[in-house]
Tab-separated table of C-alpha atoms and ligand atoms in Angstrom:
chain	number	residue	atom	x	y	z
U	1	MET	CA	0.008	0.000	-0.008
U	2	LYS	CA	3.024	2.318	0.587
U	3	ASP	CA	3.613	2.667	-3.186
U	4	ALA	CA	-0.060	3.199	-4.023
U	5	ARG	CA	-1.231	6.657	-4.947
U	6	PHE	CA	-3.319	8.829	-2.596
U	7	ASP	CA	-6.800	7.883	-3.925
U	8	THR	CA	-5.986	4.191	-3.679
U	9	ARG	CA	-4.591	4.488	-0.194
U	10	ALA	CA	-7.766	6.340	0.913
U	11	VAL	CA	-9.812	3.318	-0.156
U	12	HIS	CA	-7.534	0.451	0.954
U	13	ALA	CA	-5.046	1.531	3.634
U	14	GLY	CA	-5.662	-0.036	7.019
U	15	ASP	CA	-8.218	-2.497	5.603
U	16	ALA	CA	-7.712	-6.214	5.119
U	17	PRO	CA	-10.263	-9.036	4.930
U	18	ASP	CA	-11.156	-10.205	8.450
U	19	PRO	CA	-9.059	-13.360	9.161
U	20	HIS	CA	-11.925	-15.104	10.994
U	21	THR	CA	-14.876	-14.438	8.561
U	22	GLY	CA	-13.305	-13.089	5.365
U	23	ALA	CA	-15.559	-9.981	5.801
U	24	LEU	CA	-14.197	-7.443	3.271
U	25	ASP	CA	-15.513	-4.469	5.236
U	26	PRO	CA	-13.609	-4.449	8.554
U	27	PRO	CA	-15.856	-5.676	11.384
U	28	VAL	CA	-16.543	-3.236	14.288
U	29	VAL	CA	-15.069	-4.504	17.519
U	30	LEU	CA	-16.969	-2.988	20.393
U	31	ALA	CA	-15.450	-5.150	23.221
U	32	SER	CA	-13.986	-3.127	26.077
U	33	ALA	CA	-11.656	-6.010	27.222
U	34	TYR	CA	-9.848	-8.887	25.452
U	35	ALA	CA	-9.215	-12.366	26.882
U	36	PHE	CA	-5.694	-13.492	27.845
U	37	ASP	CA	-4.663	-17.190	27.146
U	38	ASP	CA	-3.047	-17.518	30.612
U	39	ALA	CA	-0.961	-15.596	33.220
U	40	ALA	CA	2.151	-15.672	31.032
U	41	ASP	CA	0.217	-14.216	28.057
U	42	ALA	CA	-1.264	-11.461	30.268
U	43	ALA	CA	2.190	-10.617	31.648
U	44	ALA	CA	3.717	-10.562	28.150
U	45	GLN	CA	0.967	-8.281	26.808
U	46	PHE	CA	1.385	-5.909	29.756
U	47	GLU	CA	5.176	-5.904	29.198
U	48	GLY	CA	4.586	-5.170	25.516
U	49	THR	CA	6.523	-8.206	24.388
U	50	ARG	CA	3.466	-9.899	22.921
U	51	PRO	CA	0.900	-7.944	20.831
U	52	GLY	CA	-2.647	-7.703	22.195
U	53	HIS	CA	-5.359	-5.141	22.769
U	54	ILE	CA	-5.863	-5.643	26.519
U	55	TYR	CA	-8.472	-2.831	26.971
U	56	THR	CA	-10.220	-0.615	24.347
U	57	ARG	CA	-9.166	2.687	25.896
U	58	TRP	CA	-5.566	1.532	25.183
U	59	ARG	CA	-6.017	-0.306	21.870
U	60	ASN	CA	-8.921	-1.275	19.648
U	61	PRO	CA	-8.695	-3.015	16.211
U	62	THR	CA	-11.388	-0.804	14.577
U	63	VAL	CA	-9.797	2.392	15.856
U	64	ARG	CA	-6.361	1.140	14.866
U	65	ALA	CA	-7.479	0.450	11.241
U	66	PHE	CA	-8.772	4.044	11.016
U	67	GLU	CA	-5.410	5.337	12.421
U	68	GLN	CA	-3.467	3.353	9.870
U	69	LYS	CA	-5.612	4.725	7.018
U	70	VAL	CA	-4.999	8.329	8.103
U	71	ALA	CA	-1.239	7.708	8.686
U	72	ALA	CA	-1.021	6.350	5.115
U	73	LEU	CA	-2.693	9.518	3.717
U	74	GLU	CA	-0.503	11.868	5.669
U	75	GLY	CA	2.695	9.997	4.898
U	76	ALA	CA	3.146	9.724	8.675
U	77	GLU	CA	5.018	7.101	10.744
U	78	ASP	CA	2.047	6.846	13.014
U	79	CYS	CA	-1.399	8.322	13.862
U	80	VAL	CA	-3.438	8.437	17.057
U	81	ALA	CA	-7.197	8.873	16.966
U	82	LEU	CA	-9.063	10.704	19.732
U	83	ALA	CA	-12.652	11.398	20.744
U	84	SER	CA	-12.798	14.821	19.066
U	85	GLY	CA	-10.679	17.368	17.255
U	86	MET	CA	-10.299	19.315	20.535
U	87	ALA	CA	-9.129	16.154	22.314
U	88	ALA	CA	-6.461	15.842	19.576
U	89	VAL	CA	-5.398	19.494	19.920
U	90	HIS	CA	-5.311	19.193	23.707
U	91	ALA	CA	-3.266	15.982	23.667
U	92	ALA	CA	-0.812	17.251	21.094
U	93	LEU	CA	-0.043	20.304	23.240
U	94	LEU	CA	-0.056	18.566	26.634
U	95	ALA	CA	2.211	15.776	25.419
U	96	THR	CA	4.796	18.351	24.295
U	97	LEU	CA	4.668	21.092	26.936
U	98	SER	CA	5.736	21.447	30.555
U	99	ALA	CA	5.360	24.278	33.110
U	100	GLY	CA	7.614	27.192	32.246
U	101	ASP	CA	7.586	26.504	28.460
U	102	HIS	CA	6.562	29.187	25.997
U	103	VAL	CA	4.306	28.832	22.904
U	104	VAL	CA	4.152	31.015	19.816
U	105	ALA	CA	0.666	30.697	18.268
U	106	ALA	CA	-1.222	32.148	15.332
U	107	GLU	CA	-3.683	34.920	16.136
U	108	SER	CA	-6.368	33.262	14.043
U	109	LEU	CA	-7.131	29.967	15.688
U	110	TYR	CA	-10.086	27.764	16.234
U	111	ALA	CA	-11.862	29.448	19.197
U	112	GLU	CA	-11.499	26.551	21.673
U	113	THR	CA	-7.794	26.209	20.835
U	114	GLY	CA	-7.368	29.857	21.738
U	115	ARG	CA	-9.205	29.201	25.037
U	116	LEU	CA	-6.989	26.233	25.784
U	117	LEU	CA	-3.840	28.297	25.322
U	118	ARG	CA	-5.097	31.449	27.112
U	119	GLY	CA	-6.916	29.573	29.895
U	120	THR	CA	-5.969	25.990	30.722
U	121	LEU	CA	-2.308	26.076	29.713
U	122	ALA	CA	-1.717	29.479	31.228
U	123	ARG	CA	-3.065	28.130	34.529
U	124	PHE	CA	-0.289	25.464	34.392
U	125	GLY	CA	2.423	27.967	33.780
U	126	VAL	CA	2.674	27.811	29.937
U	127	VAL	CA	2.762	31.325	28.404
U	128	THR	CA	1.631	31.957	24.777
U	129	THR	CA	2.472	34.828	22.493
U	130	PHE	CA	0.000	35.315	19.672
U	131	VAL	CA	1.287	36.625	16.340
U	132	ASP	CA	0.142	37.203	12.762
U	133	ALA	CA	1.141	33.781	11.409
U	134	THR	CA	0.963	34.884	7.746
U	135	ASP	CA	4.295	36.621	8.586
U	136	PRO	CA	7.061	34.011	9.398
U	137	ALA	CA	9.389	36.847	10.472
U	138	ALA	CA	6.915	37.783	13.177
U	139	ILE	CA	6.880	34.232	14.450
U	140	GLU	CA	10.661	34.159	14.496
U	141	ALA	CA	10.782	37.485	16.352
U	142	ALA	CA	8.449	36.119	19.047
U	143	LEU	CA	10.713	33.114	19.837
U	144	ARG	CA	12.343	32.888	23.242
U	145	ASP	CA	14.866	30.424	24.687
U	146	GLU	CA	12.005	28.628	26.433
U	147	THR	CA	9.755	28.460	23.314
U	148	ARG	CA	8.987	24.774	22.834
U	149	VAL	CA	5.972	24.846	20.492
U	150	VAL	CA	4.938	26.884	17.436
U	151	TYR	CA	1.213	26.300	16.916
U	152	LEU	CA	-0.373	27.098	13.515
U	153	GLU	CA	-3.569	26.623	11.539
U	154	THR	CA	-3.608	26.839	7.743
U	155	PRO	CA	-5.890	27.693	5.974
U	156	ALA	CA	-7.217	29.538	9.030
U	157	ASN	CA	-10.748	30.459	10.110
U	158	PRO	CA	-12.575	32.461	8.805
U	159	THR	CA	-10.528	34.434	6.208
U	160	LEU	CA	-8.626	31.380	4.928
U	161	ALA	CA	-5.280	32.987	5.919
U	162	ILE	CA	-2.322	30.933	4.770
U	163	THR	CA	0.907	30.229	6.668
U	164	ASP	CA	4.067	29.073	4.861
U	165	VAL	CA	4.904	26.021	7.024
U	166	ALA	CA	8.265	25.259	5.369
U	167	GLU	CA	9.396	28.851	5.940
U	168	VAL	CA	8.244	28.812	9.595
U	169	ALA	CA	10.104	25.450	10.055
U	170	ARG	CA	13.290	26.990	8.565
U	171	ARG	CA	13.127	29.930	11.014
U	172	CYS	CA	12.184	27.949	14.139
U	173	GLY	CA	14.666	25.085	13.986
U	174	GLY	CA	14.338	22.658	16.854
U	175	ARG	CA	10.943	23.858	18.204
U	176	THR	CA	8.019	21.484	17.796
U	177	ILE	CA	5.747	22.755	15.047
U	178	ILE	CA	2.149	21.731	15.402
U	179	VAL	CA	-0.340	22.464	12.582
U	180	ASP	CA	-4.098	22.168	12.568
U	181	SER	CA	-4.773	21.074	8.932
U	182	THR	CA	-8.521	20.495	9.321
U	183	PHE	CA	-9.625	22.967	6.607
U	184	ALA	CA	-7.467	21.300	3.937
U	185	THR	CA	-7.611	17.577	4.758
U	186	PRO	CA	-4.690	15.450	3.581
U	187	TYR	CA	-6.291	15.512	0.070
U	188	HIS	CA	-5.188	19.097	-0.304
U	189	GLN	CA	-2.036	19.249	1.830
U	190	THR	CA	0.393	17.153	3.818
U	191	LEU	CA	2.615	19.190	6.087
U	192	LEU	CA	4.940	16.683	7.785
U	193	ASP	CA	6.915	16.775	4.562
U	194	ARG	CA	7.160	20.600	4.978
U	195	GLY	CA	8.657	20.635	8.445
U	196	ALA	CA	5.627	20.185	10.709
U	197	HIS	CA	6.301	17.732	13.584
U	198	LEU	CA	2.689	17.002	14.465
U	199	VAL	CA	-0.409	17.590	12.288
U	200	VAL	CA	-3.866	17.562	13.876
U	201	HIS	CA	-7.311	17.259	12.330
U	202	SER	CA	-10.804	17.494	13.560
U	203	ALA	CA	-11.869	14.279	11.813
U	204	THR	CA	-15.432	15.457	12.443
U	205	LYS	CA	-15.041	17.667	9.330
U	206	GLY	CA	-13.695	16.596	5.933
U	207	LEU	CA	-12.334	13.222	6.948
U	208	CYS	CA	-15.813	12.166	8.103
U	209	GLY	CA	-17.568	14.156	5.424
U	210	HIS	CA	-21.109	13.139	6.391
U	211	GLY	CA	-21.701	15.141	9.569
U	212	ASP	CA	-22.438	12.038	11.586
U	213	ALA	CA	-19.416	11.403	13.831
U	214	VAL	CA	-17.108	13.492	16.021
U	215	GLY	CA	-13.396	12.531	16.244
U	216	GLY	CA	-9.858	13.784	15.983
U	217	VAL	CA	-6.393	12.610	14.864
U	218	VAL	CA	-2.758	13.509	15.453
U	219	VAL	CA	-0.052	12.342	13.018
U	220	GLY	CA	3.699	12.557	13.209
U	221	ASP	CA	6.823	10.439	13.943
U	222	ALA	CA	6.333	7.311	16.023
U	223	GLU	CA	7.919	8.696	19.212
U	224	ARG	CA	5.886	11.965	19.298
U	225	VAL	CA	2.655	10.100	18.472
U	226	ARG	CA	3.408	7.568	21.238
U	227	ARG	CA	3.635	10.403	23.756
U	228	VAL	CA	0.361	11.946	22.478
U	229	ARG	CA	-1.340	8.553	22.819
U	230	GLU	CA	-0.047	8.034	26.381
U	231	GLU	CA	-1.130	11.572	27.413
U	232	GLY	CA	-4.372	12.005	25.501
U	233	VAL	CA	-5.805	8.495	25.221
U	234	ARG	CA	-4.396	6.372	27.981
U	235	THR	CA	-4.148	8.935	30.767
U	236	ALA	CA	-6.707	11.642	29.817
U	237	GLY	CA	-9.057	8.994	28.384
U	238	GLY	CA	-9.985	10.750	25.181
U	239	ALA	CA	-10.385	7.462	23.304
U	240	LEU	CA	-12.286	7.404	20.038
U	241	SER	CA	-15.431	5.146	20.063
U	242	PRO	CA	-14.990	2.136	17.742
U	243	LEU	CA	-18.388	2.987	16.167
U	244	ASN	CA	-17.158	6.446	15.316
U	245	ALA	CA	-13.904	4.933	14.006
U	246	MET	CA	-15.945	2.840	11.589
U	247	LEU	CA	-17.922	5.887	10.357
U	248	LEU	CA	-14.763	7.962	10.028
U	249	ALA	CA	-12.917	5.249	8.077
U	250	ARG	CA	-15.920	4.919	5.754
U	251	GLY	CA	-15.814	8.669	5.210
U	252	VAL	CA	-12.151	8.637	4.415
U	253	ARG	CA	-12.627	6.057	1.675
U	254	THR	CA	-14.525	8.644	-0.313
U	255	LEU	CA	-12.403	11.615	0.703
U	256	SER	CA	-10.860	12.148	-2.728
U	257	VAL	CA	-14.079	12.103	-4.765
U	258	ARG	CA	-15.790	14.358	-2.219
U	259	MET	CA	-13.026	16.877	-1.981
U	260	GLU	CA	-12.458	16.934	-5.733
U	261	ARG	CA	-16.090	17.923	-6.312
U	262	ALA	CA	-16.336	20.318	-3.315
U	263	SER	CA	-13.139	22.198	-4.091
U	264	ARG	CA	-14.089	22.525	-7.798
U	265	SER	CA	-17.458	23.985	-6.805
U	266	ALA	CA	-15.896	26.252	-4.174
U	267	ALA	CA	-13.545	27.670	-6.812
U	268	GLU	CA	-16.428	28.253	-9.199
U	269	LEU	CA	-18.584	29.889	-6.540
U	270	ALA	CA	-15.669	32.124	-5.375
U	271	ARG	CA	-15.213	33.245	-8.984
U	272	ARG	CA	-18.876	34.108	-9.421
U	273	LEU	CA	-19.138	35.858	-6.021
U	274	GLN	CA	-16.034	37.881	-6.768
U	275	GLY	CA	-17.594	39.353	-9.898
U	276	ASP	CA	-20.915	40.173	-8.158
U	277	PRO	CA	-21.728	43.739	-7.206
U	278	ARG	CA	-23.780	42.541	-4.144
U	279	VAL	CA	-20.540	41.133	-2.694
U	280	ALA	CA	-17.855	43.439	-1.211
U	281	ARG	CA	-15.036	40.875	-0.923
U	282	VAL	CA	-14.303	37.161	-1.426
U	283	HIS	CA	-11.714	35.206	0.603
U	284	TYR	CA	-10.524	32.042	-1.204
U	285	PRO	CA	-6.900	30.971	-1.433
U	286	GLY	CA	-7.527	29.905	-5.021
U	287	LEU	CA	-8.194	33.508	-6.132
U	288	THR	CA	-5.091	35.302	-7.290
U	289	ASP	CA	-5.873	38.392	-5.153
U	290	HIS	CA	-5.892	36.316	-1.891
U	291	PRO	CA	-2.821	37.412	0.097
U	292	GLY	CA	-1.784	33.741	0.598
U	293	HIS	CA	-2.412	32.643	-2.944
U	294	ALA	CA	1.157	32.072	-4.032
U	295	ILE	CA	2.038	30.118	-0.893
U	296	ALA	CA	-1.194	28.096	-1.092
U	297	ALA	CA	-0.517	27.304	-4.745
U	298	ASP	CA	2.789	25.747	-3.682
U	299	GLN	CA	1.792	24.225	-0.325
U	300	MET	CA	-1.653	22.792	-1.323
U	301	ARG	CA	-2.518	20.414	-4.155
U	302	ASN	CA	-5.584	19.284	-6.125
U	303	GLY	CA	-7.091	22.781	-5.726
U	304	PHE	CA	-7.627	24.962	-2.664
U	305	GLY	CA	-10.334	23.299	-0.598
U	306	ALA	CA	-14.040	23.529	0.093
U	307	LEU	CA	-14.020	26.606	2.357
U	308	LEU	CA	-14.528	30.170	1.243
U	309	ALA	CA	-15.807	33.349	2.827
U	310	PHE	CA	-17.516	36.390	1.344
U	311	GLU	CA	-18.559	39.796	2.623
U	312	VAL	CA	-22.114	40.792	1.772
U	313	GLU	CA	-22.330	44.440	0.726
U	314	GLY	CA	-24.321	46.423	3.407
U	315	GLY	CA	-22.780	45.138	6.657
U	316	ARG	CA	-24.226	43.140	9.478
U	317	ALA	CA	-27.972	43.607	8.706
U	318	ALA	CA	-27.437	42.621	5.055
U	319	GLY	CA	-25.389	39.626	6.165
U	320	ALA	CA	-28.186	38.511	8.429
U	321	ARG	CA	-30.751	38.900	5.609
U	322	CYS	CA	-28.572	36.827	3.299
U	323	TYR	CA	-28.222	34.194	6.066
U	324	ASP	CA	-32.018	34.105	6.616
U	325	ALA	CA	-32.795	33.718	2.944
U	326	VAL	CA	-30.791	30.542	2.033
U	327	GLU	CA	-32.908	27.453	1.564
U	328	LEU	CA	-30.695	24.716	0.084
U	329	VAL	CA	-27.628	25.848	2.030
U	330	SER	CA	-27.827	24.927	5.726
U	331	ARG	CA	-27.395	27.545	8.487
U	332	ALA	CA	-25.020	25.532	10.686
U	333	VAL	CA	-21.511	25.471	12.131
U	334	SER	CA	-19.046	22.660	11.193
U	335	LEU	CA	-17.541	22.174	7.770
U	336	GLY	CA	-16.262	19.551	5.325
U	337	ASP	CA	-19.758	18.006	5.017
U	338	VAL	CA	-21.415	16.628	1.842
U	339	ARG	CA	-24.054	19.312	2.560
U	340	THR	CA	-23.187	23.018	2.000
U	341	LEU	CA	-23.072	24.808	5.322
U	342	MET	CA	-22.978	28.563	6.046
U	343	THR	CA	-22.079	30.574	9.141
U	344	HIS	CA	-22.436	34.282	9.721
U	345	ALA	CA	-19.361	35.008	11.763
U	346	ALA	CA	-20.576	38.278	13.400
U	347	SER	CA	-23.733	36.573	14.793
U	348	THR	CA	-22.156	33.208	15.712
U	349	THR	CA	-18.517	32.139	15.960
U	350	HIS	CA	-17.199	35.673	16.496
U	351	ALA	CA	-20.283	37.211	18.236
U	352	SER	CA	-18.401	37.444	21.568
U	353	TRP	CA	-15.707	39.602	19.997
U	354	THR	CA	-16.090	43.414	19.920
U	355	ALA	CA	-16.620	45.117	16.570
U	356	GLU	CA	-13.034	46.444	16.898
U	357	GLN	CA	-11.585	42.990	17.552
U	358	ARG	CA	-13.409	41.655	14.492
U	359	ALA	CA	-12.209	44.523	12.331
U	360	THR	CA	-8.594	43.994	13.388
U	361	ALA	CA	-8.861	40.294	12.471
U	362	GLY	CA	-10.302	41.172	9.081
U	363	ILE	CA	-13.774	39.769	9.947
U	364	ALA	CA	-16.272	42.106	8.312
U	365	ASP	CA	-19.760	42.304	9.878
U	366	GLY	CA	-21.270	40.926	6.610
U	367	LEU	CA	-18.773	38.037	6.446
U	368	MET	CA	-20.339	34.647	5.584
U	369	ARG	CA	-18.274	31.454	5.744
U	370	LEU	CA	-19.358	28.817	3.249
U	371	SER	CA	-18.305	25.152	3.463
U	372	VAL	CA	-19.155	23.899	0.018
U	373	GLY	CA	-20.636	20.444	-0.253
U	374	ILE	CA	-21.084	18.053	-3.170
U	375	GLU	CA	-24.435	19.276	-4.444
U	376	ASP	CA	-24.782	20.503	-8.038
U	377	VAL	CA	-22.973	23.810	-8.225
U	378	GLU	CA	-25.786	25.453	-10.277
U	379	ASP	CA	-28.279	24.685	-7.509
U	380	LEU	CA	-25.885	26.161	-4.959
U	381	TRP	CA	-25.438	29.297	-7.079
U	382	ALA	CA	-29.159	29.708	-7.560
U	383	ASP	CA	-29.632	29.643	-3.747
U	384	LEU	CA	-26.847	32.140	-3.069
U	385	ASP	CA	-28.006	34.377	-5.910
U	386	ARG	CA	-31.455	34.530	-4.448
U	387	ALA	CA	-30.137	35.122	-0.879
U	388	LEU	CA	-27.882	37.944	-2.094
U	389	SER	CA	-30.878	39.564	-3.756
U	390	SER	CA	-32.808	39.514	-0.557
U	391	ALA	CA	-29.824	40.872	1.267
U	392	SER	CA	-29.537	43.859	-1.082
U	393	SER	CA	-33.250	44.560	-1.233
U	394	GLY	CA	-33.574	44.901	2.597
H	1	PLP	C1	-13.948	21.790	14.398
H	1	PLP	C2	-12.452	22.185	14.561
H	1	PLP	C3	-11.738	21.821	15.647
H	1	PLP	C4	-12.351	21.025	16.825
H	1	PLP	O1	-12.767	19.794	16.453
H	1	PLP	P1	-13.957	19.007	17.194
H	1	PLP	O2	-14.041	17.677	16.412
H	1	PLP	O3	-15.200	19.843	17.018
H	1	PLP	O4	-13.550	18.869	18.559
H	1	PLP	C5	-10.411	22.123	15.709
H	1	PLP	N1	-9.786	22.884	14.684
H	1	PLP	C6	-10.493	23.255	13.618
H	1	PLP	C7	-9.799	24.070	12.551
H	1	PLP	C8	-11.824	22.948	13.479
H	1	PLP	O5	-12.540	23.339	12.419
């Protein structure tokens, strides 16, 4: 499977006919505990000299098959799956940091990741400096002797800001670089080959693709992933349910065909929105006027992903009217789903920010984030076109 290309690995990696039944689709093992042959077998399994699962919080065959599939797609030595994307982010950071360490993190981060750094980790004596991560020089300037982690997200929420991971790695030699790659999925970018040490995903999003399971993954070299597994799964108990592992592995088998369609439609919608007088601005890394376009063109592949954002002309009230008027597009958080989902940042994800904070972060009051699904692009455009007309006729 190592020599197979990406689309083939997505279908087959981690899967093999069940040795007991021949079942082609891997059976779901729900057992919490596994029988030992005798005392010597139990002792050998606990020592780690004989393979075995022992207890599902530690090891489960259905979860392991999903981990192997994701590791194969990321070109990683190993992968650990966790109960959610936040469990993955939390474990990656806790396995790497100790009291007194310093973190340099991107200003634009998933909200709960920001809370983890500002709240939980600060309480345990880890200090974080937040910088504009589109500027690798700013990251380098924020480094201290005690900086252990550089934490990034690319593309980042909600303006699809792009960070040049290879350039950051070059400037931060030795520090552990952790990147949240959820928005891209491994179909559009793999970052371990660009200098990231750990890559995390909310598997709830594009890897799952169907909006029916919550999960997370961390990939990297075997030793780092072992520490994340010890910390996040064995000790913190953030184990992924085997039922969710089955749903997530099934999602990953169709990742390429879903992302191919969704990113093509996203590029087409971005192009149409950009030429539309009812729209003030479009954020999509595939557009040549996006500030991160040149880096994204080099760092990403197979297109630029399913996420875009656009600013409705007329501010917050017009944005809300546009949001109220969509019918095919769902008003919902989350992303990477087969359904197209839309969020109005000023009323939802960034409602707790002041207008000034939003303005500094480039989040206009009429900003809509669109996670493009796999519906027919003409039906999506018809829905958006109608919603924009109601927004401008308010
Ligand atoms: C959703 C998301 C998370 C958190 O994932 P959960 O599965 O909801 O815990 C982390 N990072 C990014 C970029 C996300 O979109």
